[in-house]
Amino acid sequence: MAKKFDRKLVKTAPPLAVAGAVFVLVGCGGLMMTQRPGPPRTVAEQQGQQIFRYDTFGDEQLWTDKLHMASIVDSKVTPIQALGLGLKVDMDKLNFGKFVLHNPLGASGTRELLREDAVVGLKATFDDSGHVQRIGVTCALCHSTVDSAMLPGIGHRLDGWPNRTLNVGAVIALSPAVTPEQRAVYTSWGKGRYDPRFNFDGKNTPLEIPPAYGLASVKNETYTAEAPISYWNAYVAVTQMGGHGDFSDPKLGIDIHQTPDLVTPKLAPLRDYQHSLRAPSGGGIDAAAASRGQAVFAGHCQSCHVGGAGTDNDAGVLHAPSETGMDGAYALRTNNKAYRTTPLRGLRFHPPYFHDGSAATLAEVVDHYDRVRHLQLSARDKHDLTEYLKTL
């Protein structure tokens, strides 16, 4: 029998909007150092971009019909509250004049942002009276952010960047359909974290939302290397976002079939677009130290972080948690019971690090491996290696 989704389902959140009153919430904050990606180069990448940004895969059946988020967003979520939850606004879609006219301090301001398709990762439809009738989420909710070119939380889209300020659990906890026990779990996750198995096994070991850029040479996208990227896209779209489609994995005991399948036909162009997203880079690096750090990396790190992808998992290698000093609680919930070596791309742009966010900075990553792997690095070696990692 096909497994039904469960109200514990999580993977993207609903409300959002942002306002001229955003100053009140976000206050100060510098612009992110970014490289905005160029436009898609092929027809498949163009299709994939539209899917990534705007396709809900029919997941309104979860967010509207089961979690009742359309009515919550329509009547209760203000732009400032949405920003506080980590939602982002695409300034290239924002009609600021119309937004201000629709009361940026009230839920009507949120509705206007949704009408403009300006809330990254949310898609809404409206009834004849202008109220939110149905709402769903897209891949971009968790895997896009903005460069804050206008204000913190409002800027140009950065597809593939993990939204590390998005509080997915707090968004889901707004639903009147979740139980108090579920709400306690969701609100425990915090910013930038999400548990993609809680709705199946009831355990709680949330993961850092990973970047979706720099994946073109990476065979397995997930922390525990279940399968290639399209497998994970299908898993998330159907079992987490609540999309209307097919996903089956006998090892996990999941067999979901829904007609029509709104997911499977879109996986190839979605993958093509994700593969086109290059990892960002930027200045502000001590070049001499980074050059020395490359030698330190070659001597101590390159046996696992191999090749252009920066991971030995492309050759099928996995590592027991004890091998690298990682908390094994999440790995034990998966088929492989181990972690892959994380590909190294755009590292300086997506702290914190490790699957559980246990290292706040790259310097802490270096300290961790120096301790666990008994590398005996000098203070200068650590500094140089940290600078080199910023170049990847």
Coordinates of C-alpha atoms in Angstrom, one line a residue:
M1 CA 0.0 0.0 0.0
A2 CA 1.3 3.4 -0.8
K3 CA 2.5 5.4 2.2
K4 CA 0.6 8.6 2.9
F5 CA 2.3 11.7 4.0
D6 CA 2.1 12.7 7.5
R7 CA 1.4 16.0 9.1
K8 CA 4.8 15.9 10.6
L9 CA 6.0 16.4 7.0
V10 CA 8.5 19.2 6.7
K11 CA 10.6 20.8 4.2
T12 CA 9.8 24.3 3.4
A13 CA 7.9 26.9 4.9
P14 CA 5.0 29.1 4.1
P15 CA 4.6 32.7 5.2
L16 CA 6.7 35.5 4.0
A17 CA 6.8 39.0 2.9
V18 CA 8.8 42.0 3.7
A19 CA 8.1 45.6 4.1
G20 CA 9.3 49.1 4.1
A21 CA 9.2 48.6 7.8
V22 CA 11.9 46.1 7.4
F23 CA 14.3 48.6 9.1
V24 CA 12.5 47.9 12.3
L25 CA 13.2 44.2 12.2
V26 CA 16.6 43.8 10.6
G27 CA 18.3 46.9 11.6
C28 CA 21.9 47.0 10.4
G29 CA 23.8 44.4 8.4
G30 CA 26.3 44.6 5.6
L31 CA 25.8 43.4 2.1
M32 CA 26.8 39.8 1.4
M33 CA 29.9 39.3 -0.8
T34 CA 28.4 37.5 -3.7
Q35 CA 28.8 36.6 -7.3
R36 CA 25.4 36.6 -9.0
P37 CA 25.1 33.7 -11.5
G38 CA 24.5 34.4 -15.1
P39 CA 21.3 33.4 -16.9
P40 CA 20.6 29.8 -17.8
R41 CA 22.5 28.8 -21.0
T42 CA 20.3 26.0 -22.4
V43 CA 16.5 25.4 -22.8
A44 CA 16.7 22.6 -20.2
E45 CA 18.4 24.9 -17.7
Q46 CA 15.8 27.6 -18.3
Q47 CA 13.1 25.0 -17.7
G48 CA 14.9 23.9 -14.6
Q49 CA 15.2 27.4 -13.2
Q50 CA 11.5 27.9 -13.5
I51 CA 10.9 24.6 -11.7
F52 CA 13.4 25.4 -9.0
R53 CA 12.0 28.8 -8.3
Y54 CA 8.3 28.5 -8.9
D55 CA 7.1 24.9 -9.2
T56 CA 5.3 23.5 -6.1
F57 CA 4.8 20.0 -7.6
G58 CA 1.3 20.2 -6.3
D59 CA 2.4 20.4 -2.7
E60 CA -0.6 22.7 -1.9
Q61 CA -2.2 19.4 -0.9
L62 CA 0.1 19.4 2.2
W63 CA 0.6 23.1 2.9
T64 CA -3.0 24.2 2.2
D65 CA -5.2 21.2 2.6
K66 CA -3.5 19.5 5.6
L67 CA -1.5 22.2 7.3
H68 CA -4.0 25.0 6.6
M69 CA -1.2 27.5 6.0
A70 CA -3.1 29.5 3.3
S71 CA -5.5 30.9 5.9
I72 CA -2.6 31.5 8.4
V73 CA -0.6 33.5 5.9
D74 CA -3.6 35.3 4.6
S75 CA -4.8 36.6 7.9
K76 CA -2.0 36.5 10.4
V77 CA 1.5 36.7 9.0
T78 CA 2.9 40.2 8.5
P79 CA 6.0 41.0 6.4
I80 CA 8.0 41.7 9.5
Q81 CA 7.1 38.3 11.0
A82 CA 7.9 36.7 7.7
L83 CA 11.4 38.3 7.6
G84 CA 11.8 37.2 11.2
L85 CA 11.3 33.6 10.1
G86 CA 14.1 34.0 7.6
L87 CA 11.9 34.4 4.5
K88 CA 13.5 36.3 1.7
V89 CA 12.2 38.8 -0.9
D90 CA 13.3 39.0 -4.5
M91 CA 13.7 42.7 -5.2
D92 CA 13.5 42.1 -9.0
K93 CA 9.9 41.0 -8.5
L94 CA 9.1 43.6 -5.9
N95 CA 6.8 46.5 -6.8
F96 CA 7.7 48.7 -3.8
G97 CA 5.0 51.3 -4.4
K98 CA 2.2 48.8 -4.6
F99 CA 3.6 47.0 -1.6
V100 CA 3.6 50.1 0.6
L101 CA 0.0 50.9 -0.5
H102 CA -1.1 47.5 0.8
N103 CA 0.0 48.2 4.4
P104 CA 3.5 46.8 4.8
L105 CA 2.8 46.3 8.5
G106 CA -0.1 44.0 8.1
A107 CA -1.0 40.6 6.5
S108 CA -2.2 42.5 3.4
G109 CA 1.4 43.5 2.7
T110 CA 2.3 39.8 2.7
R111 CA -0.5 39.1 0.3
E112 CA 0.8 41.8 -2.1
L113 CA 4.3 40.3 -2.0
L114 CA 2.9 36.9 -2.8
R115 CA 0.8 38.3 -5.7
E116 CA 4.1 39.7 -7.1
D117 CA 5.8 36.3 -6.8
A118 CA 8.4 38.3 -4.7
V119 CA 8.6 35.9 -1.7
V120 CA 11.4 33.4 -2.5
G121 CA 10.2 29.8 -2.4
L122 CA 6.5 30.5 -1.8
K123 CA 3.7 30.3 -4.5
A124 CA 0.2 31.4 -3.8
T125 CA -3.1 31.6 -5.7
F126 CA -5.9 34.0 -4.8
D127 CA -9.7 34.0 -4.8
D128 CA -11.9 36.7 -6.4
S129 CA -11.7 38.8 -3.2
G130 CA -7.9 38.9 -3.3
H131 CA -7.3 36.6 -0.4
V132 CA -4.9 33.7 -0.4
Q133 CA -6.8 30.6 -1.5
R134 CA -3.9 28.1 -1.9
I135 CA -0.2 28.2 -1.0
G136 CA 2.7 25.9 -1.6
V137 CA 6.5 25.9 -1.5
T138 CA 9.3 25.4 -4.0
C139 CA 12.9 24.2 -3.9
A140 CA 14.0 27.8 -3.6
L141 CA 12.5 28.2 -0.1
C142 CA 15.5 26.3 1.5
H143 CA 18.0 26.5 -1.4
S144 CA 18.0 30.1 -2.4
T145 CA 18.7 33.3 -0.6
V146 CA 19.2 37.0 -1.6
D147 CA 22.2 39.3 -1.6
S148 CA 20.5 41.9 0.6
A149 CA 21.2 44.6 -2.1
M150 CA 18.2 46.6 -1.0
L151 CA 18.0 45.7 2.7
P152 CA 18.8 42.7 4.8
G153 CA 16.6 39.9 3.5
I154 CA 15.6 41.9 0.4
G155 CA 17.8 41.6 -2.7
H156 CA 18.6 39.7 -5.9
R157 CA 18.1 36.0 -5.8
L158 CA 21.1 33.7 -5.2
D159 CA 19.9 30.3 -6.3
G160 CA 21.7 27.3 -4.8
W161 CA 22.7 29.2 -1.7
P162 CA 21.4 27.6 1.5
N163 CA 19.0 29.9 3.4
R164 CA 20.8 29.6 6.7
T165 CA 18.5 32.1 8.4
L166 CA 15.3 30.3 7.4
N167 CA 13.6 28.8 10.5
V168 CA 11.7 26.0 8.7
G169 CA 10.5 24.4 12.0
A170 CA 9.1 27.7 13.3
V171 CA 7.2 28.1 10.0
I172 CA 5.7 24.6 10.3
A173 CA 4.9 25.2 13.9
L174 CA 2.4 28.0 12.9
S175 CA 0.1 25.3 11.5
P176 CA -2.9 24.5 13.7
A177 CA -2.7 20.9 12.4
V178 CA 0.5 19.9 14.2
T179 CA 0.4 18.4 17.7
P180 CA 2.0 20.0 20.7
E181 CA 4.7 17.2 20.6
Q182 CA 5.5 17.9 17.0
R183 CA 5.5 21.6 17.6
A184 CA 8.1 21.1 20.3
V185 CA 10.4 19.3 17.9
Y186 CA 9.9 21.8 15.1
T187 CA 10.7 24.8 17.3
S188 CA 13.8 23.1 18.5
W189 CA 15.5 23.1 15.1
G190 CA 16.4 26.7 14.9
K191 CA 17.7 28.7 11.9
G192 CA 19.0 27.0 8.8
R193 CA 18.3 23.5 10.0
Y194 CA 15.9 20.8 9.0
D195 CA 15.3 17.1 9.7
P196 CA 14.3 15.3 6.5
R197 CA 13.4 12.0 8.2
F198 CA 11.4 13.1 11.3
N199 CA 8.1 12.5 9.6
F200 CA 9.1 8.8 9.0
D201 CA 11.0 7.7 12.1
G202 CA 10.0 10.3 14.7
K203 CA 13.6 11.0 15.7
N204 CA 15.1 14.4 15.9
T205 CA 18.6 15.1 14.6
P206 CA 18.2 18.2 12.3
L207 CA 20.8 18.9 9.6
E208 CA 22.2 22.1 8.2
I209 CA 20.5 23.0 5.0
P210 CA 23.2 22.3 2.4
P211 CA 24.2 24.4 -0.6
A212 CA 22.8 23.3 -4.0
Y213 CA 25.6 24.9 -6.1
G214 CA 28.8 23.3 -7.2
L215 CA 27.2 19.9 -7.7
A216 CA 28.0 19.2 -11.4
S217 CA 30.9 16.8 -10.5
V218 CA 29.3 15.4 -7.3
K219 CA 27.7 12.0 -7.6
N220 CA 25.8 11.9 -4.4
E221 CA 24.3 15.1 -3.0
T222 CA 23.4 14.2 0.5
Y223 CA 25.5 14.0 3.7
T224 CA 25.1 10.2 3.8
A225 CA 25.3 9.6 0.0
E226 CA 22.0 7.7 -0.6
A227 CA 22.0 8.3 -4.3
P228 CA 22.4 10.9 -7.0
I229 CA 20.8 14.4 -7.0
S230 CA 17.6 13.4 -8.8
Y231 CA 16.9 10.7 -6.2
W232 CA 17.1 13.4 -3.4
N233 CA 15.1 15.9 -5.4
A234 CA 12.3 13.3 -5.8
Y235 CA 12.5 12.3 -2.1
V236 CA 12.2 15.9 -1.0
A237 CA 9.6 16.9 -3.5
V238 CA 7.2 14.0 -2.6
T239 CA 7.9 13.1 1.0
Q240 CA 9.0 16.4 2.5
M241 CA 7.4 19.2 0.4
G242 CA 4.3 17.1 0.0
G243 CA 4.3 17.2 -3.8
H244 CA 1.9 15.1 -6.0
G245 CA 4.1 12.5 -7.5
D246 CA 5.9 9.2 -7.2
F247 CA 8.8 8.1 -4.9
S248 CA 9.8 4.6 -4.0
D249 CA 12.7 3.3 -1.9
P250 CA 12.2 -0.3 -0.6
K251 CA 15.1 0.1 1.8
L252 CA 13.3 3.0 3.5
G253 CA 9.9 1.3 3.3
I254 CA 8.5 4.2 1.1
D255 CA 6.3 3.5 -1.8
I256 CA 4.2 6.6 -2.8
H257 CA 2.3 6.7 -6.1
Q258 CA 0.0 9.6 -7.1
T259 CA -1.6 10.3 -10.4
P260 CA -0.8 12.5 -12.1
D261 CA 2.9 12.4 -11.3
L262 CA 3.9 16.1 -11.1
V263 CA 7.5 15.4 -10.0
T264 CA 9.3 12.7 -12.1
P265 CA 9.0 14.5 -15.5
K266 CA 10.7 17.6 -14.0
L267 CA 13.7 15.9 -12.4
A268 CA 16.0 16.1 -15.5
P269 CA 15.7 19.8 -16.2
L270 CA 15.8 20.5 -12.4
R271 CA 19.1 18.6 -12.2
D272 CA 20.4 20.4 -15.3
Y273 CA 19.8 23.8 -13.6
Q274 CA 21.3 22.8 -10.3
H275 CA 24.4 21.5 -12.1
S276 CA 24.7 24.9 -13.8
L277 CA 25.0 26.7 -10.5
R278 CA 28.6 27.3 -9.8
A279 CA 30.0 27.8 -6.3
P280 CA 30.7 31.4 -5.4
S281 CA 34.1 32.9 -4.8
G282 CA 35.3 36.2 -3.4
G283 CA 38.2 38.3 -2.3
G284 CA 39.5 39.3 1.1
I285 CA 41.9 36.3 1.4
D286 CA 45.5 36.3 2.6
A287 CA 47.0 35.0 -0.7
A288 CA 50.4 34.1 0.7
A289 CA 48.9 32.2 3.6
A290 CA 46.5 30.4 1.3
S291 CA 49.4 29.4 -0.9
R292 CA 51.2 27.8 2.1
G293 CA 47.9 26.4 3.2
Q294 CA 47.5 24.5 -0.1
A295 CA 50.6 22.5 0.9
V296 CA 49.1 21.8 4.3
F297 CA 45.9 20.6 2.6
A298 CA 47.8 18.3 0.3
G299 CA 49.6 16.7 3.1
H300 CA 46.7 16.2 5.5
C301 CA 43.4 16.5 3.7
Q302 CA 43.7 15.5 0.1
S303 CA 43.4 11.7 0.7
C304 CA 39.7 12.2 1.3
H305 CA 39.0 15.5 -0.3
V306 CA 40.2 14.3 -3.7
G307 CA 39.8 15.6 -7.3
G308 CA 37.8 18.5 -8.6
A309 CA 34.7 17.5 -6.5
G310 CA 36.7 17.5 -3.3
T311 CA 35.3 14.1 -2.1
D312 CA 36.3 10.5 -2.3
N313 CA 32.6 9.6 -2.3
D314 CA 32.7 9.9 -6.1
A315 CA 34.8 6.7 -5.9
G316 CA 32.2 5.1 -3.6
V317 CA 34.0 5.7 -0.3
L318 CA 32.0 6.3 3.0
H319 CA 33.4 7.0 6.5
A320 CA 32.2 5.8 9.8
P321 CA 31.3 8.7 12.1
S322 CA 34.1 7.6 14.5
E323 CA 36.6 8.0 11.7
T324 CA 36.1 11.8 11.6
G325 CA 34.8 12.5 15.0
M326 CA 31.3 13.3 13.8
D327 CA 28.1 12.7 15.8
G328 CA 26.7 9.5 14.3
A329 CA 23.1 9.9 15.4
Y330 CA 21.8 11.0 12.0
A331 CA 23.9 8.4 10.0
L332 CA 22.4 5.6 12.1
R333 CA 18.9 6.6 10.7
T334 CA 20.0 6.1 7.1
N335 CA 20.7 3.1 4.9
N336 CA 24.4 3.7 4.7
K337 CA 25.0 4.3 8.5
A338 CA 28.0 6.5 7.5
Y339 CA 28.9 9.9 6.1
R340 CA 30.5 10.9 2.8
T341 CA 33.4 13.3 2.6
T342 CA 31.7 16.6 2.0
P343 CA 32.6 18.2 -1.3
L344 CA 34.4 21.5 -0.9
R345 CA 32.8 24.3 -2.7
G346 CA 32.1 27.9 -1.7
L347 CA 33.0 27.1 1.8
R348 CA 33.4 30.6 3.2
F349 CA 29.9 31.5 2.1
H350 CA 27.9 28.9 4.0
P351 CA 28.9 28.6 7.7
P352 CA 28.3 26.8 10.0
Y353 CA 30.0 23.5 9.0
F354 CA 29.5 19.7 9.3
H355 CA 26.1 18.1 8.9
D356 CA 25.0 19.3 12.3
G357 CA 26.5 22.8 12.2
S358 CA 28.8 21.9 15.1
A359 CA 31.7 24.1 13.7
A360 CA 30.8 27.8 13.5
T361 CA 33.9 28.8 11.5
L362 CA 36.4 27.2 9.2
A363 CA 39.0 27.7 11.9
E364 CA 36.9 25.5 14.1
V365 CA 36.8 22.9 11.3
V366 CA 40.6 22.9 11.2
D367 CA 40.8 22.6 15.0
H368 CA 38.4 19.7 14.9
Y369 CA 40.4 17.6 12.5
D370 CA 43.7 18.6 14.0
R371 CA 42.4 17.1 17.3
V372 CA 40.5 14.1 15.9
R373 CA 43.1 13.1 13.3
H374 CA 46.1 13.9 15.5
L375 CA 47.6 16.1 12.8
Q376 CA 49.8 18.2 15.1
L377 CA 49.4 21.3 13.1
S378 CA 51.2 24.5 14.2
A379 CA 49.3 27.7 14.8
R380 CA 50.6 29.0 11.5
D381 CA 49.6 25.8 9.7
K382 CA 46.1 26.1 11.0
H383 CA 45.9 29.8 9.9
D384 CA 47.3 28.9 6.5
L385 CA 45.0 26.0 6.0
T386 CA 42.0 28.1 7.0
E387 CA 42.9 30.7 4.4
Y388 CA 43.3 28.0 1.7
L389 CA 39.8 26.6 2.5
K390 CA 38.4 30.1 1.9
T391 CA 39.6 29.8 -1.7
L392 CA 37.6 26.6 -2.5

